[in-house]
Tab-separated table of C-alpha atoms and ligand atoms in Angstrom:
chain	number	residue	atom	x	y	z
X	249	MET	CA	0.000	0.000	0.000
X	250	ARG	CA	1.303	3.412	-0.890
X	251	PRO	CA	1.587	6.044	1.826
X	252	ILE	CA	-1.340	8.441	2.049
X	253	LEU	CA	-0.345	12.010	1.362
X	254	LEU	CA	-2.307	14.605	3.342
X	255	GLN	CA	-2.406	17.864	1.414
X	256	GLY	CA	-3.979	20.409	3.671
X	257	HIS	CA	-1.126	22.716	4.529
X	258	THR	CA	0.730	25.331	2.525
X	259	ARG	CA	3.715	25.655	4.848
X	260	SER	CA	5.906	23.415	6.962
X	261	LEU	CA	4.374	21.070	9.500
X	262	THR	CA	5.305	21.681	13.132
X	263	GLN	CA	3.486	18.914	15.038
X	264	ILE	CA	1.134	16.004	14.376
X	265	LYS	CA	-0.735	14.014	16.995
X	266	TYR	CA	-3.096	11.013	17.055
X	267	ASN	CA	-6.009	10.846	19.457
X	268	ARG	CA	-6.095	7.956	21.924
X	269	GLU	CA	-8.000	5.581	19.609
X	270	GLY	CA	-5.876	6.599	16.648
X	271	ASP	CA	-8.835	7.137	14.303
X	272	LEU	CA	-8.002	10.839	14.063
X	273	LEU	CA	-4.781	12.669	13.311
X	274	PHE	CA	-4.335	16.369	14.066
X	275	SER	CA	-1.764	18.475	12.251
X	276	VAL	CA	-0.523	22.028	12.773
X	277	SER	CA	1.669	24.156	10.572
X	278	LYS	CA	3.323	27.510	10.056
X	279	ASP	CA	0.334	28.322	7.780
X	280	ASN	CA	-1.846	29.110	10.874
X	281	VAL	CA	-4.226	26.187	10.174
X	282	VAL	CA	-5.154	23.214	12.353
X	283	ASN	CA	-6.395	20.178	10.411
X	284	ALA	CA	-8.107	17.022	11.649
X	285	TRP	CA	-7.921	13.892	9.459
X	286	PHE	CA	-9.335	10.394	9.463
X	287	SER	CA	-6.149	8.408	9.811
X	288	HIS	CA	-7.283	5.303	7.877
X	289	ASN	CA	-8.045	7.068	4.581
X	290	GLY	CA	-6.628	10.578	4.895
X	291	GLU	CA	-9.960	12.353	4.472
X	292	ARG	CA	-10.208	15.639	6.248
X	293	LEU	CA	-12.668	15.864	9.134
X	294	GLY	CA	-12.295	19.611	9.462
X	295	THR	CA	-10.185	22.647	10.192
X	296	TYR	CA	-9.930	24.891	13.212
X	297	ASN	CA	-9.583	28.510	12.142
X	298	GLY	CA	-8.582	31.430	14.316
X	299	HIS	CA	-4.860	31.562	14.895
X	300	VAL	CA	-3.128	34.495	13.199
X	301	GLY	CA	0.445	33.200	13.427
X	302	ALA	CA	2.416	30.014	12.906
X	303	ILE	CA	1.037	27.185	15.035
X	304	TRP	CA	3.777	25.311	16.867
X	305	THR	CA	1.952	22.690	18.795
X	306	VAL	CA	-1.237	20.660	19.259
X	307	ASP	CA	-2.656	18.150	21.717
X	308	VAL	CA	-5.977	16.361	22.067
X	309	ASP	CA	-7.481	15.149	25.347
X	310	SER	CA	-8.024	11.477	26.132
X	311	THR	CA	-11.742	11.501	25.204
X	312	THR	CA	-11.229	13.439	21.925
X	313	THR	CA	-13.415	16.248	23.271
X	314	LEU	CA	-10.952	19.121	23.539
X	315	LEU	CA	-8.077	20.255	21.366
X	316	LEU	CA	-5.351	22.600	22.589
X	317	THR	CA	-3.042	24.566	20.288
X	318	GLY	CA	-0.184	27.022	20.793
X	319	SER	CA	0.974	29.656	18.351
X	320	ALA	CA	3.411	32.424	17.474
X	321	ASP	CA	0.396	34.763	17.746
X	322	ASN	CA	0.987	34.632	21.523
X	323	THR	CA	-2.074	32.587	22.341
X	324	ALA	CA	-3.001	29.101	23.425
X	325	ARG	CA	-6.451	28.117	22.183
X	326	LEU	CA	-8.920	25.529	23.340
X	327	TRP	CA	-11.270	24.035	20.704
X	328	GLU	CA	-14.163	21.616	20.613
X	329	VAL	CA	-12.969	18.701	18.465
X	330	GLN	CA	-16.326	17.734	16.936
X	331	THR	CA	-17.588	21.183	15.968
X	332	GLY	CA	-14.373	23.145	15.482
X	333	LYS	CA	-15.725	25.789	17.846
X	334	LEU	CA	-13.166	27.976	19.611
X	335	LEU	CA	-13.881	27.618	23.332
X	336	TYR	CA	-11.222	29.832	24.889
X	337	THR	CA	-8.207	31.953	23.977
X	338	LEU	CA	-5.448	32.401	26.528
X	339	GLU	CA	-3.208	35.385	25.799
X	340	THR	CA	0.477	34.890	26.559
X	341	LYS	CA	3.445	37.275	26.512
X	342	THR	CA	5.318	35.270	23.901
X	343	ALA	CA	4.818	32.386	21.476
X	344	VAL	CA	3.480	29.067	22.774
X	345	LYS	CA	5.870	26.332	21.642
X	346	ARG	CA	4.402	23.248	23.258
X	347	VAL	CA	1.121	22.167	24.839
X	348	GLN	CA	0.034	18.978	26.562
X	349	PHE	CA	-3.012	17.817	28.506
X	350	SER	CA	-2.382	16.084	31.820
X	351	GLU	CA	-3.128	12.371	31.996
X	352	ASP	CA	-6.574	12.996	33.576
X	353	ASP	CA	-7.390	15.969	31.252
X	354	ALA	CA	-7.949	18.253	34.262
X	355	LEU	CA	-4.818	20.339	33.668
X	356	ALA	CA	-2.580	21.283	30.784
X	357	LEU	CA	0.884	22.700	30.423
X	358	ILE	CA	2.178	25.201	27.920
X	359	VAL	CA	5.806	26.046	27.132
X	360	THR	CA	6.235	29.719	26.301
X	361	GLU	CA	9.135	31.227	24.371
X	362	GLU	CA	11.824	33.462	25.847
X	363	ARG	CA	11.714	36.815	24.055
X	364	MET	CA	12.140	40.569	24.534
X	365	GLY	CA	12.749	40.494	28.247
X	366	HIS	CA	10.199	37.763	28.918
X	367	PRO	CA	11.672	34.547	30.314
X	368	GLY	CA	10.671	31.222	28.800
X	369	THR	CA	8.193	29.380	31.034
X	370	VAL	CA	6.465	26.102	31.614
X	371	THR	CA	3.015	27.210	32.751
X	372	VAL	CA	0.494	24.885	34.374
X	373	LEU	CA	-3.120	25.611	33.414
X	374	ASP	CA	-6.308	24.589	35.141
X	375	ILE	CA	-9.026	23.697	32.628
X	376	VAL	CA	-12.131	25.157	34.241
X	377	LYS	CA	-15.559	24.169	32.951
X	378	ASP	CA	-18.608	26.153	33.968
X	379	GLY	CA	-21.736	24.976	32.140
X	380	ASP	CA	-20.650	24.920	28.524
X	381	LYS	CA	-18.036	27.648	29.064
X	382	TYR	CA	-14.357	26.829	29.390
X	383	THR	CA	-11.450	28.883	30.675
X	384	LEU	CA	-7.731	28.179	30.991
X	385	GLU	CA	-6.410	29.509	34.280
X	386	PRO	CA	-2.657	29.669	34.909
X	387	ILE	CA	-2.011	28.166	38.343
X	388	ASN	CA	1.764	27.769	38.332
X	389	VAL	CA	4.535	29.365	36.300
X	390	ILE	CA	7.863	27.560	36.212
X	391	ILE	CA	10.794	29.652	34.975
X	392	PRO	CA	13.780	27.391	34.223
X	393	GLU	CA	17.079	29.082	35.003
X	394	GLY	CA	20.042	28.628	32.720
X	395	SER	CA	18.306	27.524	29.553
X	396	LYS	CA	14.736	27.831	28.316
X	397	ALA	CA	12.508	24.799	27.906
X	398	THR	CA	11.850	23.787	24.295
X	399	VAL	CA	9.520	20.866	25.050
X	400	ALA	CA	7.701	19.460	28.097
X	401	GLY	CA	5.168	16.856	29.118
X	402	TRP	CA	3.387	15.210	32.035
X	403	GLY	CA	4.747	12.065	33.616
X	404	TYR	CA	2.862	9.110	35.057
X	405	LEU	CA	-0.213	10.150	37.122
X	406	ASN	CA	0.807	13.805	36.693
X	407	LYS	CA	3.341	13.433	39.506
X	408	TYR	CA	6.017	15.225	37.514
X	409	ILE	CA	6.449	17.590	34.636
X	410	ILE	CA	9.463	16.770	32.518
X	411	SER	CA	11.040	19.459	30.351
X	412	GLY	CA	13.717	19.352	27.670
X	413	HIS	CA	15.920	22.405	27.219
X	414	GLU	CA	17.794	24.405	24.643
X	415	ASN	CA	21.116	23.513	26.280
X	416	GLY	CA	20.392	19.778	26.021
X	417	SER	CA	19.377	19.205	29.628
X	418	ILE	CA	16.240	17.519	30.974
X	419	SER	CA	14.556	18.634	34.198
X	420	MET	CA	11.864	17.181	36.405
X	421	TRP	CA	9.463	19.486	38.270
X	422	ASP	CA	6.769	19.207	40.882
X	423	PRO	CA	3.665	20.553	39.067
X	424	LYS	CA	2.059	21.684	42.349
X	425	THR	CA	4.956	23.707	43.769
X	426	GLY	CA	7.060	24.359	40.661
X	427	GLU	CA	10.082	23.005	42.521
X	428	LYS	CA	12.881	21.489	40.466
X	429	LEU	CA	13.382	17.898	41.609
X	430	LYS	CA	16.101	16.706	39.292
X	431	SER	CA	18.135	17.655	36.256
X	432	VAL	CA	20.356	15.695	33.870
X	433	HIS	CA	22.348	16.828	30.854
X	434	PRO	CA	22.299	14.057	28.236
X	435	HIS	CA	22.329	16.077	24.981
X	436	ASP	CA	24.902	18.538	23.666
X	437	GLU	CA	22.466	20.592	21.631
X	438	PRO	CA	18.801	21.698	21.843
X	439	ILE	CA	16.175	19.064	22.593
X	440	THR	CA	13.606	19.122	19.794
X	441	ASP	CA	11.020	16.574	20.872
X	442	LEU	CA	9.929	14.624	23.942
X	443	GLN	CA	7.324	11.852	23.617
X	444	PHE	CA	6.091	9.533	26.346
X	445	SER	CA	5.290	5.840	26.195
X	446	VAL	CA	1.554	5.106	26.427
X	447	ASP	CA	1.791	4.418	30.189
X	448	ARG	CA	4.069	7.485	30.667
X	449	THR	CA	6.689	5.486	32.568
X	450	TYR	CA	9.425	6.310	30.055
X	451	PHE	CA	10.007	8.830	27.305
X	452	ILE	CA	12.194	9.525	24.286
X	453	THR	CA	13.966	12.760	23.407
X	454	SER	CA	15.413	13.887	20.075
X	455	SER	CA	18.111	16.503	19.688
X	456	LYS	CA	19.987	18.614	17.182
X	457	ASP	CA	23.041	16.706	18.455
X	458	LYS	CA	21.985	13.865	16.074
X	459	SER	CA	20.874	11.503	18.797
X	460	ALA	CA	17.685	10.293	20.455
X	461	LYS	CA	17.566	8.840	23.977
X	462	ILE	CA	15.139	6.982	26.210
X	463	PHE	CA	14.783	7.778	29.931
X	464	ASP	CA	12.887	6.405	32.884
X	465	ALA	CA	10.208	9.005	33.655
X	466	ASN	CA	10.413	8.546	37.444
X	467	THR	CA	14.176	8.688	37.863
X	468	LEU	CA	15.465	10.342	34.653
X	469	ASN	CA	17.826	7.378	34.394
X	470	HIS	CA	19.153	7.072	30.889
X	471	LEU	CA	18.082	3.746	29.320
X	472	LYS	CA	18.873	3.770	25.576
X	473	SER	CA	20.628	5.860	22.898
X	474	TYR	CA	20.190	6.042	19.109
X	475	THR	CA	22.902	7.820	17.161
X	476	THR	CA	22.374	9.151	13.632
X	477	ASP	CA	24.206	11.332	11.099
X	478	THR	CA	21.687	14.155	10.950
X	479	PRO	CA	20.152	16.648	13.398
X	480	LEU	CA	16.901	15.209	14.726
X	481	ASN	CA	13.589	17.043	15.040
X	482	SER	CA	11.385	14.244	16.314
X	483	ALA	CA	11.371	10.794	17.895
X	484	SER	CA	8.426	8.504	18.580
X	485	LEU	CA	7.927	5.237	20.471
X	486	THR	CA	6.031	2.182	19.222
X	487	PRO	CA	3.641	0.379	21.623
X	488	LYS	CA	5.055	-2.088	24.157
X	489	PHE	CA	4.847	-5.204	21.956
X	490	GLN	CA	6.920	-3.590	19.198
X	491	GLU	CA	10.642	-3.155	19.269
X	492	PHE	CA	11.157	0.029	17.259
X	493	VAL	CA	11.579	3.721	17.640
X	494	VAL	CA	11.138	6.070	14.684
X	495	LEU	CA	13.329	9.139	14.254
X	496	GLY	CA	13.180	12.031	11.804
X	497	GLY	CA	15.133	15.149	11.034
X	498	GLY	CA	17.532	16.461	8.444
X	499	GLN	CA	19.048	19.781	7.641
X	500	GLU	CA	18.577	21.959	4.562
X	501	ALA	CA	22.278	22.022	3.773
X	502	MET	CA	22.985	24.477	0.978
X	503	ASN	CA	26.285	22.802	0.254
X	504	VAL	CA	24.894	19.307	-0.223
X	505	THR	CA	24.422	19.120	-3.971
X	506	THR	CA	23.799	15.544	-5.004
X	507	THR	CA	20.239	14.258	-4.722
X	508	SER	CA	21.325	10.997	-3.153
X	509	GLN	CA	23.013	12.842	-0.314
X	510	ARG	CA	19.960	15.043	0.179
X	511	ALA	CA	17.470	12.180	0.008
X	512	GLY	CA	19.226	10.164	2.680
X	513	LYS	CA	18.863	12.939	5.187
X	514	PHE	CA	15.091	13.130	4.843
X	515	GLU	CA	14.120	9.548	5.590
X	516	CYS	CA	12.310	8.334	8.682
X	517	ARG	CA	14.739	6.048	10.437
X	518	PHE	CA	13.769	2.955	12.354
X	519	TYR	CA	15.953	1.818	15.227
X	520	HIS	CA	15.685	-1.312	17.278
X	521	LYS	CA	14.506	-0.165	20.702
X	522	ILE	CA	16.675	-2.603	22.669
X	523	PHE	CA	19.735	-3.143	20.451
X	524	GLU	CA	19.948	0.559	19.484
X	525	GLU	CA	20.791	-0.274	15.850
X	526	GLU	CA	19.283	1.212	12.730
X	527	VAL	CA	17.077	-1.384	11.027
X	528	GLY	CA	15.453	0.520	8.195
X	529	ARG	CA	14.351	3.751	6.567
X	530	VAL	CA	11.231	5.106	4.903
X	531	LYS	CA	11.621	7.754	2.195
X	532	GLY	CA	9.244	10.361	0.945
X	533	HIS	CA	9.749	13.904	2.170
X	534	PHE	CA	11.547	16.529	0.104
X	535	GLY	CA	12.871	18.389	3.110
X	536	PRO	CA	13.573	17.854	6.795
X	537	ILE	CA	11.098	15.816	8.801
X	538	ASN	CA	9.780	17.992	11.611
X	539	THR	CA	7.399	15.715	13.451
X	540	ILE	CA	6.613	12.002	13.761
X	541	ALA	CA	3.718	10.221	15.465
X	542	ILE	CA	3.104	6.481	15.718
X	543	HIS	CA	-0.476	5.210	15.653
X	544	PRO	CA	-1.468	3.800	19.086
X	545	ASP	CA	-2.088	0.348	17.539
X	546	GLY	CA	1.455	0.341	16.132
X	547	LYS	CA	0.254	-0.543	12.612
X	548	SER	CA	0.996	2.795	10.993
X	549	PHE	CA	2.821	6.020	11.584
X	550	SER	CA	2.784	9.561	10.203
X	551	SER	CA	5.425	12.137	9.479
X	552	GLY	CA	5.113	15.877	8.905
X	553	GLY	CA	7.717	17.698	6.883
X	554	GLU	CA	9.251	21.030	6.146
X	555	ASP	CA	7.832	20.368	2.635
X	556	GLY	CA	4.257	20.981	3.894
X	557	TYR	CA	3.084	17.370	3.603
X	558	VAL	CA	1.895	14.814	6.103
X	559	ARG	CA	2.599	11.234	5.034
X	560	VAL	CA	0.651	8.372	6.612
X	561	HIS	CA	2.509	5.080	6.267
X	562	HIS	CA	0.740	1.799	6.932
X	563	PHE	CA	3.121	-0.983	7.835
X	564	ASP	CA	2.575	-3.220	4.835
X	565	GLU	CA	5.137	-5.543	3.300
X	566	ASP	CA	4.513	-4.295	-0.252
X	567	TYR	CA	6.373	-1.108	0.305
X	568	TYR	CA	7.662	-1.378	3.820
X	569	LYS	CA	10.910	-3.132	3.246
X	570	PHE	CA	13.681	-2.638	5.674
X	571	LYS	CA	16.845	-1.762	3.902
X	572	HIS	CA	19.769	-3.477	5.538
X	573	VAL	CA	22.096	-0.766	6.816
T	762	LIG	C1	21.011	23.877	31.273
T	762	LIG	O1	19.692	24.323	31.545
T	762	LIG	C2	19.129	23.811	32.726
T	762	LIG	C3	17.678	24.216	32.766
T	762	LIG	O2	17.483	25.584	32.677
T	762	LIG	C4	19.937	24.300	33.917
T	762	LIG	O3	19.418	23.748	35.103
T	762	LIG	C5	21.381	23.847	33.742
T	762	LIG	O4	22.167	24.399	34.774
T	762	LIG	C6	21.944	24.268	32.406
T	762	LIG	N1	23.242	23.607	32.251
T	762	LIG	C7	24.308	24.220	31.769
T	762	LIG	C8	25.548	23.410	31.706
T	762	LIG	O5	24.273	25.376	31.370
T	763	LIG	C1	28.746	21.661	4.550
T	763	LIG	O1	28.209	22.365	5.624
T	763	LIG	C2	28.425	21.752	6.877
T	763	LIG	C3	27.697	22.511	7.945
T	763	LIG	O2	27.368	23.805	7.567
T	763	LIG	C4	29.933	21.694	7.137
T	763	LIG	O3	30.184	21.059	8.368
T	763	LIG	C5	30.586	20.898	6.017
T	763	LIG	O4	31.987	20.879	6.197
T	763	LIG	C6	30.244	21.487	4.670
T	763	LIG	N1	30.733	20.579	3.625
T	763	LIG	C7	31.348	21.013	2.530
T	763	LIG	C8	31.748	19.939	1.564
T	763	LIG	O5	31.557	22.178	2.312
């Protein structure tokens, strides 16, 4: 089966995300548009219009009721998934680079950019519902010292918030007090993505330092490393019964002239989760891969590129042949 090409964006993709069941895929882009797609056939369910700047990030709650987005227009917005209705707009001082619902959907976090005298933050939001009205109320603002957060997410049972930083470090915070509990420094360059396992007991990071790493979410103990030859923008974990991680990245190198050299940099790379070896690649994008998401059933995955396309790949022997590396 050929990959399904989702053509609903005019500029580079920044994040894609499946809902819990995996029947829907949400995509956001620098073109200010949020799209929702049926993941099995690539038909568009709808769009969410309102942002007036590049959208950096999207998340959907566990019941596929609410969608949260963050944008360079200095807002985080809450939407109703089914109707596309904008429920609430939270104004921020700077761009919102990352959003995530807590495991129980009661809270969310947003990562805000450091700019023009405003420090970068990880802000905890209370999602308040009153009748059919929603508001997002900031209840805790964490300001990392030393290096801004680029990504963040909620650990198991919302006990911790884990953030990845521009200087390559990872920190663990108490979401109630904002206290820093732990910090490690596993990457040499900015962390570009942080995705949890389904049970949130471990997570994977990707970095511009050309590596991806897995950590225990309760201890920040380093468990696995995957080393590549290109700066990485995204890393995603397969479900428990599967032994792969999928990595994507690439750099628009002006001085790389041959097509073969260019092509190799823009493939999704599969690594064996335990043995840490590359086991295959999937081609397709014409530019760097910015974001990868694996379907919760582990039977397909999607990638979003600098080229403006989302590609949905179903794991099917006809085209899915691991190249021996
Ligand atoms: C990197 O950033 C983190 C988080 O802000 C900070 O705790 C740490 O001290 C920084 N490390 C270095 C070596 O600058
Ligand atoms: C291409 O650019 C990269 C990074 O900018 C540099 O490290 C490399 O040496 C350059 N290669 C050539 C052949 O100029």
